[in-house]
Coordinates of C-alpha atoms in Angstrom, one line a residue:
M5 CA 17.1 122.1 -147.4
K6 CA 20.6 120.8 -146.8
R7 CA 23.4 123.4 -146.7
Q8 CA 25.4 121.6 -149.4
V9 CA 22.7 122.0 -152.1
L10 CA 22.3 125.7 -151.2
V11 CA 26.1 126.2 -151.3
V12 CA 26.3 124.8 -154.8
A13 CA 23.2 126.6 -156.1
I14 CA 24.2 130.0 -154.6
S15 CA 27.7 129.6 -156.0
M16 CA 26.2 129.2 -159.4
F17 CA 23.9 132.1 -158.7
C18 CA 26.9 134.3 -157.9
L19 CA 28.6 133.4 -161.2
Q20 CA 25.6 133.3 -163.5
G21 CA 23.2 135.8 -162.1
Y22 CA 19.5 135.0 -162.9
A23 CA 20.2 132.6 -165.8
Q24 CA 17.4 130.2 -166.6
Q25 CA 18.3 126.5 -166.0
A26 CA 18.0 123.8 -168.6
A27 CA 15.1 121.4 -168.2
V28 CA 15.8 118.2 -166.5
K29 CA 14.0 114.8 -166.8
Q30 CA 10.9 114.7 -164.8
I31 CA 10.8 112.1 -162.0
P32 CA 7.5 111.1 -160.4
K33 CA 6.9 113.0 -157.2
S34 CA 6.8 109.9 -155.0
W35 CA 9.6 108.1 -156.9
H36 CA 11.1 106.7 -153.7
M37 CA 8.0 104.4 -153.4
L38 CA 8.6 102.8 -156.9
D39 CA 10.3 99.6 -158.0
Y40 CA 13.3 99.4 -160.3
Q41 CA 12.2 96.3 -162.3
T42 CA 8.7 97.8 -162.9
D43 CA 9.4 101.5 -163.2
G44 CA 13.0 101.9 -164.1
I45 CA 13.5 104.1 -161.0
Y46 CA 15.8 103.2 -158.1
G47 CA 13.1 103.4 -155.5
T48 CA 12.4 101.1 -152.5
S49 CA 9.6 98.9 -153.9
V50 CA 7.2 100.0 -151.2
E51 CA 4.1 100.0 -153.3
K52 CA 5.1 96.6 -154.7
A53 CA 5.3 95.2 -151.2
Y54 CA 1.8 96.5 -150.3
R55 CA 0.3 95.2 -153.6
T56 CA 1.8 91.7 -153.1
I57 CA 3.2 90.4 -149.9
L58 CA 1.1 92.6 -147.6
R59 CA -2.1 92.6 -149.6
D60 CA -3.9 90.1 -147.5
K61 CA -2.0 90.7 -144.3
K62 CA -2.9 92.9 -141.3
P63 CA -0.3 94.6 -139.1
K64 CA -0.1 92.9 -135.6
Q65 CA 0.8 96.0 -133.6
T66 CA 1.1 99.7 -133.8
I67 CA 4.6 101.1 -133.6
I68 CA 5.6 104.4 -132.1
V69 CA 8.3 106.2 -134.1
A70 CA 10.0 109.2 -132.3
V71 CA 11.0 112.0 -134.6
I72 CA 13.8 114.0 -132.9
D73 CA 13.9 117.0 -135.1
S74 CA 12.8 120.7 -135.5
G75 CA 9.2 120.0 -134.6
V76 CA 6.1 118.7 -136.3
D77 CA 3.0 120.4 -137.7
T78 CA 0.3 118.6 -135.7
T79 CA -2.5 120.3 -137.8
H80 CA -1.5 118.7 -141.1
E81 CA -4.2 116.8 -142.8
D82 CA -1.9 113.9 -143.7
L83 CA -0.3 113.6 -140.2
K84 CA -3.2 114.1 -137.8
P85 CA -4.4 110.5 -138.2
V86 CA -0.9 109.1 -137.4
L87 CA 0.2 111.4 -134.5
W88 CA 1.0 109.8 -131.2
H89 CA -1.3 110.9 -128.4
N90 CA 0.0 110.3 -124.9
P91 CA -2.7 108.0 -123.4
G92 CA -2.0 109.1 -119.9
E93 CA -2.2 112.9 -120.5
I94 CA -5.3 115.1 -120.4
P95 CA -4.7 117.8 -122.9
G96 CA -4.6 121.4 -121.8
N97 CA -5.2 121.0 -118.0
G98 CA -1.7 122.2 -117.1
K99 CA -0.9 119.0 -115.1
D100 CA 1.5 116.1 -115.4
D101 CA -1.3 113.5 -115.4
D102 CA 0.9 110.5 -116.2
G103 CA 3.7 111.5 -113.8
N104 CA 6.4 111.3 -116.4
G105 CA 7.8 114.7 -115.5
Y106 CA 6.5 116.5 -118.6
V107 CA 3.3 118.6 -118.3
D108 CA 0.7 118.2 -121.1
D109 CA 3.1 116.3 -123.3
V110 CA 0.2 115.2 -125.6
Y111 CA 2.1 114.9 -128.9
G112 CA 5.6 114.7 -127.5
W113 CA 8.0 117.3 -126.0
N114 CA 10.0 120.4 -126.8
F115 CA 13.4 120.4 -125.2
L116 CA 14.0 123.8 -126.7
G117 CA 11.3 125.6 -124.8
G118 CA 11.0 127.6 -121.6
K119 CA 8.4 127.1 -118.9
D120 CA 7.2 130.7 -119.7
G121 CA 6.2 129.5 -123.3
R122 CA 9.1 131.0 -125.1
N123 CA 11.0 128.8 -127.5
V124 CA 14.6 128.7 -129.0
T125 CA 14.6 129.1 -132.7
K126 CA 18.0 130.4 -133.8
D127 CA 21.1 128.9 -132.1
S128 CA 24.8 128.8 -132.5
Y129 CA 27.1 126.2 -134.0
E130 CA 28.8 123.6 -131.9
A131 CA 32.3 124.5 -133.3
A132 CA 31.9 128.0 -131.9
R133 CA 30.6 126.7 -128.6
V134 CA 33.6 124.2 -128.3
Y135 CA 36.1 126.9 -129.3
Y136 CA 35.1 129.5 -126.8
R137 CA 34.4 126.9 -124.1
Y138 CA 38.1 125.8 -124.1
K139 CA 39.8 128.9 -125.5
K140 CA 40.9 130.3 -122.1
K141 CA 42.2 127.0 -120.9
Y142 CA 44.1 125.8 -124.1
S143 CA 44.9 128.8 -126.3
Q144 CA 48.5 128.8 -125.1
I145 CA 49.0 125.0 -125.1
T146 CA 51.1 123.7 -128.0
S147 CA 51.3 120.0 -127.1
D148 CA 49.2 117.5 -125.3
S149 CA 52.2 115.7 -123.8
L150 CA 51.6 116.9 -120.2
L151 CA 47.8 116.7 -120.3
S152 CA 45.5 114.1 -118.9
P153 CA 43.6 111.9 -121.4
Q154 CA 40.5 114.0 -120.8
E155 CA 42.4 117.3 -121.2
A156 CA 44.1 115.9 -124.3
W157 CA 40.7 115.2 -125.9
E158 CA 39.5 118.7 -125.0
W159 CA 42.7 120.3 -126.4
K160 CA 42.4 118.4 -129.7
N161 CA 38.7 119.5 -130.0
Y162 CA 39.7 123.1 -129.3
R163 CA 42.4 123.1 -132.0
R164 CA 40.1 121.4 -134.5
A165 CA 37.3 123.9 -133.7
K166 CA 39.7 126.8 -134.2
V167 CA 40.7 125.6 -137.6
Q168 CA 37.1 125.0 -138.6
I169 CA 35.9 128.4 -137.4
E170 CA 38.6 130.3 -139.3
S171 CA 38.1 128.4 -142.5
Q172 CA 34.3 128.5 -142.3
A173 CA 34.3 132.3 -141.6
K174 CA 36.4 132.9 -144.7
E175 CA 34.0 130.9 -146.9
A176 CA 30.9 132.2 -145.3
S177 CA 31.9 135.8 -145.7
M178 CA 31.5 135.5 -149.5
Y179 CA 27.9 134.3 -149.2
V180 CA 27.0 136.9 -146.6
L181 CA 28.5 139.6 -148.9
F182 CA 26.6 138.4 -152.0
L183 CA 23.3 137.6 -150.3
K184 CA 22.9 140.6 -148.0
S185 CA 21.2 142.8 -150.4
I186 CA 19.0 140.0 -151.8
V187 CA 17.9 138.8 -148.3
E188 CA 17.1 142.4 -147.3
K189 CA 14.9 142.9 -150.4
L190 CA 13.4 139.5 -150.6
P191 CA 10.5 139.9 -148.2
A192 CA 9.3 143.0 -150.0
M193 CA 9.6 141.4 -153.4
D194 CA 7.7 138.4 -152.1
S195 CA 4.9 140.7 -150.8
V196 CA 4.7 142.3 -154.2
L197 CA 4.3 139.0 -156.0
Q198 CA 1.8 137.7 -153.5
K199 CA -0.4 140.7 -154.0
S200 CA 0.0 140.7 -157.8
M201 CA -0.7 137.0 -158.1
S202 CA -3.5 137.1 -155.5
K203 CA -2.1 134.2 -153.6
N204 CA 0.0 133.8 -150.5
L205 CA 1.7 130.6 -151.7
Y206 CA 3.1 130.2 -155.2
T207 CA 5.6 127.9 -156.8
G208 CA 8.5 128.6 -159.2
D209 CA 6.3 127.2 -162.0
D210 CA 3.5 129.6 -161.0
L211 CA 6.0 132.5 -161.2
L212 CA 7.3 131.3 -164.6
R213 CA 3.7 131.7 -166.0
F214 CA 3.1 135.0 -164.3
K215 CA 3.2 138.1 -166.6
A216 CA 4.4 141.2 -164.9
T217 CA 2.7 144.4 -165.7
T218 CA 4.9 147.0 -163.9
V219 CA 8.6 147.5 -163.4
E220 CA 8.3 146.6 -159.8
E221 CA 6.6 143.3 -160.6
S222 CA 9.1 142.5 -163.3
K223 CA 12.1 143.1 -161.0
A224 CA 10.5 141.0 -158.2
R225 CA 9.6 138.2 -160.6
N226 CA 13.1 138.0 -162.2
T227 CA 14.9 138.0 -158.9
V228 CA 12.7 135.4 -157.1
L229 CA 12.4 133.3 -160.2
G230 CA 16.2 133.3 -160.5
L231 CA 16.4 131.8 -157.0
F232 CA 13.8 129.1 -157.8
Q233 CA 15.7 128.2 -160.9
Q234 CA 19.2 128.1 -159.4
L235 CA 17.9 125.9 -156.6
E236 CA 16.3 123.7 -159.3
Q237 CA 13.2 123.4 -157.2
M238 CA 10.5 125.0 -159.4
D239 CA 7.7 123.1 -157.7
K240 CA 8.6 124.5 -154.3
Y241 CA 6.5 127.1 -152.6
N242 CA 7.8 130.6 -152.0
K243 CA 7.7 130.3 -148.3
Q244 CA 9.7 127.1 -148.3
M245 CA 12.3 128.5 -150.7
I246 CA 12.6 131.9 -148.8
D247 CA 12.8 130.1 -145.4
D248 CA 15.6 127.9 -146.7
L249 CA 17.5 130.9 -148.0
M250 CA 17.0 133.0 -144.9
T251 CA 18.1 130.1 -142.7
F252 CA 21.2 129.6 -144.8
Y253 CA 22.1 133.3 -144.7
D254 CA 21.6 133.5 -140.9
G255 CA 23.8 130.4 -140.5
E256 CA 26.6 131.8 -142.7
K257 CA 26.4 135.1 -140.8
S258 CA 26.8 133.3 -137.5
K259 CA 29.9 131.6 -138.8
V260 CA 31.4 135.0 -139.7
D261 CA 30.6 136.3 -136.3
A262 CA 32.0 133.2 -134.6
A263 CA 35.5 134.2 -135.6
E264 CA 35.2 137.5 -133.8
K265 CA 33.2 136.8 -130.6
G266 CA 31.7 134.0 -128.5
P267 CA 28.3 132.7 -129.4
E268 CA 25.2 134.0 -127.6
D269 CA 23.6 131.6 -125.2
Y270 CA 20.2 131.5 -127.0
R271 CA 19.2 128.3 -125.3
G272 CA 20.3 129.1 -121.8
L273 CA 18.4 132.3 -121.7
I274 CA 15.1 130.6 -122.6
V275 CA 15.3 127.0 -121.3
Q276 CA 17.0 128.0 -118.0
D277 CA 18.0 124.5 -116.9
N278 CA 21.3 123.5 -115.3
Y279 CA 23.0 122.5 -118.5
S280 CA 26.0 120.9 -116.8
D281 CA 23.7 118.4 -115.0
I282 CA 22.5 115.6 -117.3
N283 CA 20.0 114.5 -114.5
D284 CA 18.2 117.9 -114.8
R285 CA 15.9 116.4 -117.4
Y286 CA 12.5 118.0 -116.8
Y287 CA 12.8 121.3 -118.7
G288 CA 11.2 122.6 -121.9
N289 CA 7.5 122.8 -122.8
N290 CA 4.9 121.0 -124.9
D291 CA 5.0 123.2 -128.0
V292 CA 6.2 120.8 -130.6
M293 CA 5.3 123.2 -133.4
A294 CA 7.5 126.0 -132.2
G295 CA 9.8 127.9 -134.5
S296 CA 9.9 126.4 -138.0
P297 CA 8.7 122.7 -138.0
M298 CA 9.5 122.4 -141.7
H299 CA 12.2 119.8 -141.4
G300 CA 10.4 117.6 -138.8
T301 CA 7.1 117.7 -140.7
L302 CA 8.8 116.5 -143.9
V303 CA 10.5 113.7 -142.0
S304 CA 7.3 112.6 -140.3
G305 CA 5.3 112.5 -143.6
I306 CA 8.0 110.3 -145.2
I307 CA 7.7 107.8 -142.4
A308 CA 4.0 107.7 -141.8
A309 CA 1.7 110.1 -143.8
S310 CA -1.7 108.4 -143.8
R311 CA -2.0 105.7 -146.5
S312 CA -5.8 105.5 -146.2
N313 CA -7.1 109.0 -146.7
D314 CA -6.6 109.3 -150.5
I315 CA -5.0 112.7 -150.1
G316 CA -1.5 114.1 -150.3
V317 CA 1.2 111.5 -149.9
K318 CA 1.6 108.0 -148.5
G319 CA 4.2 107.1 -145.8
I320 CA 6.3 104.1 -145.8
A321 CA 4.6 102.4 -142.8
D322 CA 0.8 102.0 -142.4
N323 CA 0.4 101.3 -138.7
V324 CA 2.6 103.7 -136.8
R325 CA 2.3 106.8 -134.6
I326 CA 4.7 109.7 -134.8
M327 CA 6.0 111.1 -131.5
A328 CA 7.3 114.6 -132.0
I329 CA 10.4 115.6 -130.0
R330 CA 11.7 119.0 -130.7
T331 CA 15.5 119.4 -130.1
V332 CA 17.0 120.8 -133.4
P333 CA 17.1 124.6 -133.7
E334 CA 18.3 126.8 -136.6
G335 CA 21.9 125.9 -135.7
D336 CA 23.4 122.9 -134.0
E337 CA 21.6 120.8 -131.5
H338 CA 22.9 120.4 -127.9
D339 CA 24.1 117.0 -126.7
K340 CA 22.1 117.2 -123.5
D341 CA 18.8 117.8 -125.4
I342 CA 19.5 114.9 -127.8
A343 CA 20.3 112.5 -124.9
N344 CA 17.2 113.5 -123.0
A345 CA 15.1 113.2 -126.2
I346 CA 16.3 109.6 -126.7
R347 CA 15.4 108.8 -123.1
Y348 CA 12.0 110.5 -123.4
A349 CA 11.3 108.5 -126.5
V350 CA 12.3 105.2 -125.0
D351 CA 10.4 105.8 -121.7
N352 CA 7.2 106.7 -123.5
G353 CA 7.1 103.7 -125.8
A354 CA 8.9 104.5 -129.0
R355 CA 10.4 101.5 -130.8
V356 CA 12.2 103.4 -133.5
I357 CA 13.9 106.8 -133.2
N358 CA 14.7 108.9 -136.3
M359 CA 17.6 111.3 -136.0
S360 CA 17.9 113.5 -139.2
F361 CA 20.6 115.8 -137.8
G362 CA 24.3 115.9 -137.2
K363 CA 27.3 118.0 -136.4
S364 CA 31.1 117.9 -136.4
F365 CA 31.6 118.2 -132.6
S366 CA 30.1 116.5 -129.6
P367 CA 31.7 117.8 -126.4
D368 CA 29.3 115.9 -124.2
K369 CA 29.1 112.7 -126.3
Q370 CA 29.1 110.5 -123.3
W371 CA 25.6 111.7 -122.4
I372 CA 24.3 110.6 -125.8
D373 CA 26.3 107.3 -125.7
D374 CA 24.6 106.5 -122.3
A375 CA 21.2 107.3 -123.7
A376 CA 21.8 105.2 -126.8
R377 CA 22.9 102.3 -124.6
Y378 CA 19.7 102.7 -122.6
A379 CA 17.7 102.5 -125.9
E380 CA 19.7 99.4 -126.9
S381 CA 18.8 97.7 -123.6
K382 CA 15.1 98.4 -124.2
G383 CA 15.1 97.1 -127.8
V384 CA 14.8 100.5 -129.5
L385 CA 16.3 101.1 -133.0
L386 CA 18.1 104.4 -133.7
V387 CA 18.2 105.5 -137.4
Q388 CA 20.4 108.5 -138.3
A389 CA 21.2 110.5 -141.4
A390 CA 24.8 110.2 -142.5
G391 CA 25.2 113.9 -143.3
N392 CA 25.4 116.1 -146.3
S393 CA 29.0 117.2 -146.6
S394 CA 30.1 114.7 -149.4
A395 CA 32.6 113.4 -146.7
N396 CA 34.0 110.0 -146.0
V397 CA 32.8 109.5 -142.4
D398 CA 35.3 106.6 -142.0
Q399 CA 37.9 109.4 -141.9
Q400 CA 35.9 112.4 -140.6
D401 CA 33.8 112.3 -137.5
V402 CA 30.1 113.2 -137.6
F403 CA 28.1 113.2 -134.4
P404 CA 26.1 111.6 -133.0
N405 CA 27.4 108.2 -133.9
P406 CA 27.3 104.6 -132.5
N407 CA 31.0 104.5 -131.7
P408 CA 31.8 104.8 -128.0
L409 CA 34.0 107.7 -126.9
D410 CA 36.5 105.5 -125.1
G411 CA 37.3 103.7 -128.4
K412 CA 37.3 100.4 -126.6
S413 CA 33.7 99.4 -126.0
K414 CA 31.8 97.7 -128.7
P415 CA 29.8 99.9 -131.1
L416 CA 26.0 100.0 -130.5
T417 CA 24.1 97.2 -132.2
N418 CA 20.8 99.2 -132.5
W419 CA 22.0 102.0 -134.8
I420 CA 21.7 102.4 -138.6
T421 CA 23.4 105.2 -140.5
V422 CA 21.9 106.1 -143.9
G423 CA 23.3 107.7 -147.0
A424 CA 21.3 109.3 -149.8
S425 CA 20.6 108.0 -153.3
G426 CA 18.9 109.4 -156.4
A427 CA 16.3 108.0 -158.7
L428 CA 18.5 107.5 -161.8
K429 CA 21.8 105.8 -162.3
S430 CA 23.4 109.1 -163.1
E431 CA 22.7 110.3 -159.6
L432 CA 22.6 107.0 -157.8
A433 CA 25.0 108.3 -155.1
A434 CA 23.7 111.8 -154.2
S435 CA 26.4 114.3 -154.8
F436 CA 26.0 115.8 -151.3
S437 CA 25.8 112.5 -149.3
N438 CA 28.4 111.4 -146.8
Y439 CA 29.6 107.9 -147.2
G440 CA 31.8 105.3 -145.6
K441 CA 32.7 101.7 -146.2
T442 CA 32.5 100.9 -142.5
K443 CA 30.4 103.7 -140.8
V444 CA 27.6 104.2 -143.3
D445 CA 25.3 101.1 -143.3
V446 CA 22.9 101.6 -146.2
F447 CA 21.8 104.0 -148.8
A448 CA 18.1 105.1 -149.4
P449 CA 16.4 107.7 -151.6
G450 CA 17.2 111.2 -150.5
V451 CA 16.9 113.4 -153.6
D452 CA 13.7 115.4 -154.2
I453 CA 11.7 113.4 -151.7
Y454 CA 8.0 114.6 -151.7
S455 CA 6.3 114.8 -148.4
T456 CA 4.2 116.9 -146.0
L457 CA 5.0 120.6 -145.3
P458 CA 3.8 122.9 -142.5
G459 CA 0.5 124.6 -143.3
G460 CA -2.2 122.0 -142.8
N461 CA -2.5 120.8 -146.4
I462 CA 0.8 121.7 -148.1
Y463 CA 3.3 119.3 -149.8
G464 CA 6.7 119.7 -151.3
S465 CA 10.1 118.2 -152.0
E466 CA 13.5 118.4 -150.3
S467 CA 16.8 116.7 -150.6
G468 CA 19.3 115.4 -148.1
T469 CA 20.3 112.4 -146.1
S470 CA 17.7 113.9 -143.6
F471 CA 15.1 112.5 -145.9
A472 CA 16.8 109.2 -146.6
S473 CA 16.9 108.3 -142.9
P474 CA 13.1 108.4 -142.3
I475 CA 12.6 106.0 -145.2
V476 CA 14.7 103.5 -143.3
A477 CA 13.0 104.3 -140.1
G478 CA 9.7 103.8 -141.8
L479 CA 10.8 100.4 -143.1
A480 CA 12.0 99.4 -139.5
A481 CA 8.6 100.4 -138.1
L482 CA 6.8 98.4 -140.9
L483 CA 8.8 95.3 -140.1
M484 CA 8.1 95.6 -136.4
S485 CA 4.4 96.2 -137.0
Y486 CA 3.9 93.0 -139.2
Y487 CA 6.6 90.9 -137.4
P488 CA 6.5 91.9 -133.8
E489 CA 8.4 88.7 -132.8
L490 CA 11.6 90.0 -134.3
S491 CA 14.2 91.6 -132.0
V492 CA 15.8 95.0 -132.8
K493 CA 18.9 93.2 -133.8
Q494 CA 16.9 91.1 -136.3
V495 CA 15.2 94.1 -137.7
K496 CA 18.6 95.8 -138.3
Y497 CA 19.8 92.5 -139.9
V498 CA 16.8 92.3 -142.2
I499 CA 17.2 95.9 -143.4
E500 CA 20.9 95.5 -144.1
K501 CA 20.8 92.0 -145.6
S502 CA 17.9 92.6 -148.0
V503 CA 19.5 95.6 -149.8
T504 CA 19.6 95.6 -153.5
P505 CA 23.3 94.9 -154.2
M506 CA 24.9 97.2 -156.7
N507 CA 27.9 95.1 -157.6
G508 CA 29.8 96.4 -160.6
T509 CA 27.9 99.7 -160.7
K510 CA 30.2 102.7 -160.9
V511 CA 29.0 106.1 -159.7
T512 CA 30.4 109.6 -159.3
K513 CA 32.0 109.8 -155.9
P514 CA 30.2 112.4 -153.7
G515 CA 32.1 115.7 -153.7
A516 CA 34.4 114.6 -156.5
E517 CA 34.5 114.0 -160.2
T518 CA 36.0 110.6 -160.1
Q519 CA 34.2 107.3 -160.5
I520 CA 33.9 104.7 -157.7
E521 CA 32.2 101.4 -157.2
F522 CA 28.9 102.0 -155.4
T523 CA 29.7 99.1 -153.1
E524 CA 32.6 101.1 -151.6
L525 CA 30.2 103.8 -150.2
S526 CA 28.7 101.8 -147.4
A527 CA 29.0 98.6 -145.4
T528 CA 26.3 96.8 -147.3
G529 CA 27.1 98.3 -150.7
G530 CA 23.4 98.5 -151.6
L531 CA 20.1 100.3 -151.6
I532 CA 17.3 99.4 -149.2
N533 CA 14.5 97.4 -150.6
V534 CA 11.2 97.2 -148.7
Y535 CA 9.8 94.3 -150.7
D536 CA 12.9 92.1 -150.2
A537 CA 13.1 93.1 -146.5
I538 CA 9.6 91.9 -145.9
R539 CA 10.3 88.7 -147.8
L540 CA 13.4 88.1 -145.6
A541 CA 11.6 89.0 -142.4
S542 CA 8.9 86.4 -143.1
T543 CA 11.5 83.7 -143.0
L544 CA 12.9 84.5 -139.6
K545 CA 11.8 83.3 -136.2
G546 CA 11.8 85.5 -133.2
E547 CA 14.7 85.1 -130.8
K548 CA 14.7 85.7 -127.0
N549 CA 18.4 85.8 -126.5
E550 CA 19.7 87.6 -129.6
Q551 CA 23.3 87.7 -128.3
E552 CA 23.6 83.9 -128.6
K553 CA 21.7 83.4 -131.9
V554 CA 23.4 83.0 -135.3
L555 CA 21.3 84.7 -138.0
P556 CA 20.8 82.8 -141.3
Q557 CA 22.3 84.1 -144.5
P558 CA 19.7 85.5 -146.9
K559 CA 19.6 84.7 -150.6
L560 CA 20.2 88.1 -152.3
K561 CA 18.7 88.8 -155.7
K562 CA 20.8 89.8 -158.7
T563 CA 21.9 93.3 -159.2
P564 CA 19.4 95.1 -161.5
K565 CA 20.9 96.0 -164.9
G566 CA 21.2 99.5 -166.1

């Protein structure tokens, strides 16, 4: 779960204790698949597209979508049929059969692994890494007037990191202080409830119905139920909720510690590559389920959960394969791993890359820029979550991004940045979503998105731009599958030009209480619409030299009322 939602929920928890929350309007679990005109929900009209335009059509090619994330549960019933299997690799023989430099990369690759089988789970935050990386060199420097351009850039990052570390440590200390006793007792309470309810997995709704018969059961029920209620996720499983809280607590503790001492080199101790050498690419292992694959499993299901097995959920696209690339730990990802993940995806046939992660510093951004340019040259689309800090990213940097470090080169043309929307007009712009009139391209559903969870046959909901991005990635793959003649530039064009325009619609500005025109939150000013995207794609002809073509202007439909 995104940090922003946990911050708000836990703040309320601090103030209100275990108060029960008022009931909210029930939204269908897979609301993001619905259509506004038919269902009164600001979904993406996916099912409408399959019922109508695509009813008698067959996809023309299978599209590989790389999910650069925390890992993917390769045993899940709804994902097994859609996982990418490296055709040149013989599983489990300990050899690099296809000669791509990665041994037994059957489902993808784990850049957070060691050759000895160990894996990075917890890691530090980039602000701390930047601060301590440059502290010795720049702590006594008060001006950049005598510094080279590169040194000036490093100095500014050092100073910005210092401010962030100090402010975050102050805020985080409050959460650490309040949550410490709860976090320490939570595993034992969960164990009591599992035993009393005779089930390993239970939801908040299950707990609401549970009648405690002992003082111990009653105390455990009230505490855990209070957490479910404050998070407003009563349909979540206990493991999901507890993992979210533990991850949040560990992250806040790391921020407190960062103000006092340098971060531990969790990654270096396990991966043991030469981090400073971007050409040292062949590190890691093939364990794409390592650590906690919760996040990546959710993302994968949104994109491509089987649409034909009549179980669980349905993904956006019906003829894709998910390539799992693990690079995101419990902390901030490293620039080198992201750059190598992009190159791995491109070299192994991915046409779309979903990146549901982000951070506020990127000390080795050039590595990612170069990898993204490589993807651009190969016709691969990068789709990224805008972030969950309620921030205007036109004014506040979030990395990675498509804007070159030198500030002079043209931005990448194969990159889409996605903000998060909700099901109803009252939450059309998700309160946590980053936004930006120039640097966020589109908005897509990102509130309570129902998808696959680790465990083989488990499902649940999460919120965040992390789960809006794969909806757009799924749409991109769908377009490429049915209209393979379209270039990556045309696919991006179709997605952006077919949005449902929200002219005249005012929403609450993310992170504020003021009202703002929804059209001011992104470059397109609208919500993605799968049905209209397919309609527009069907009118285009493929182009060989996309740099010289002038794309036609689409006929946009009227803004829905309400």
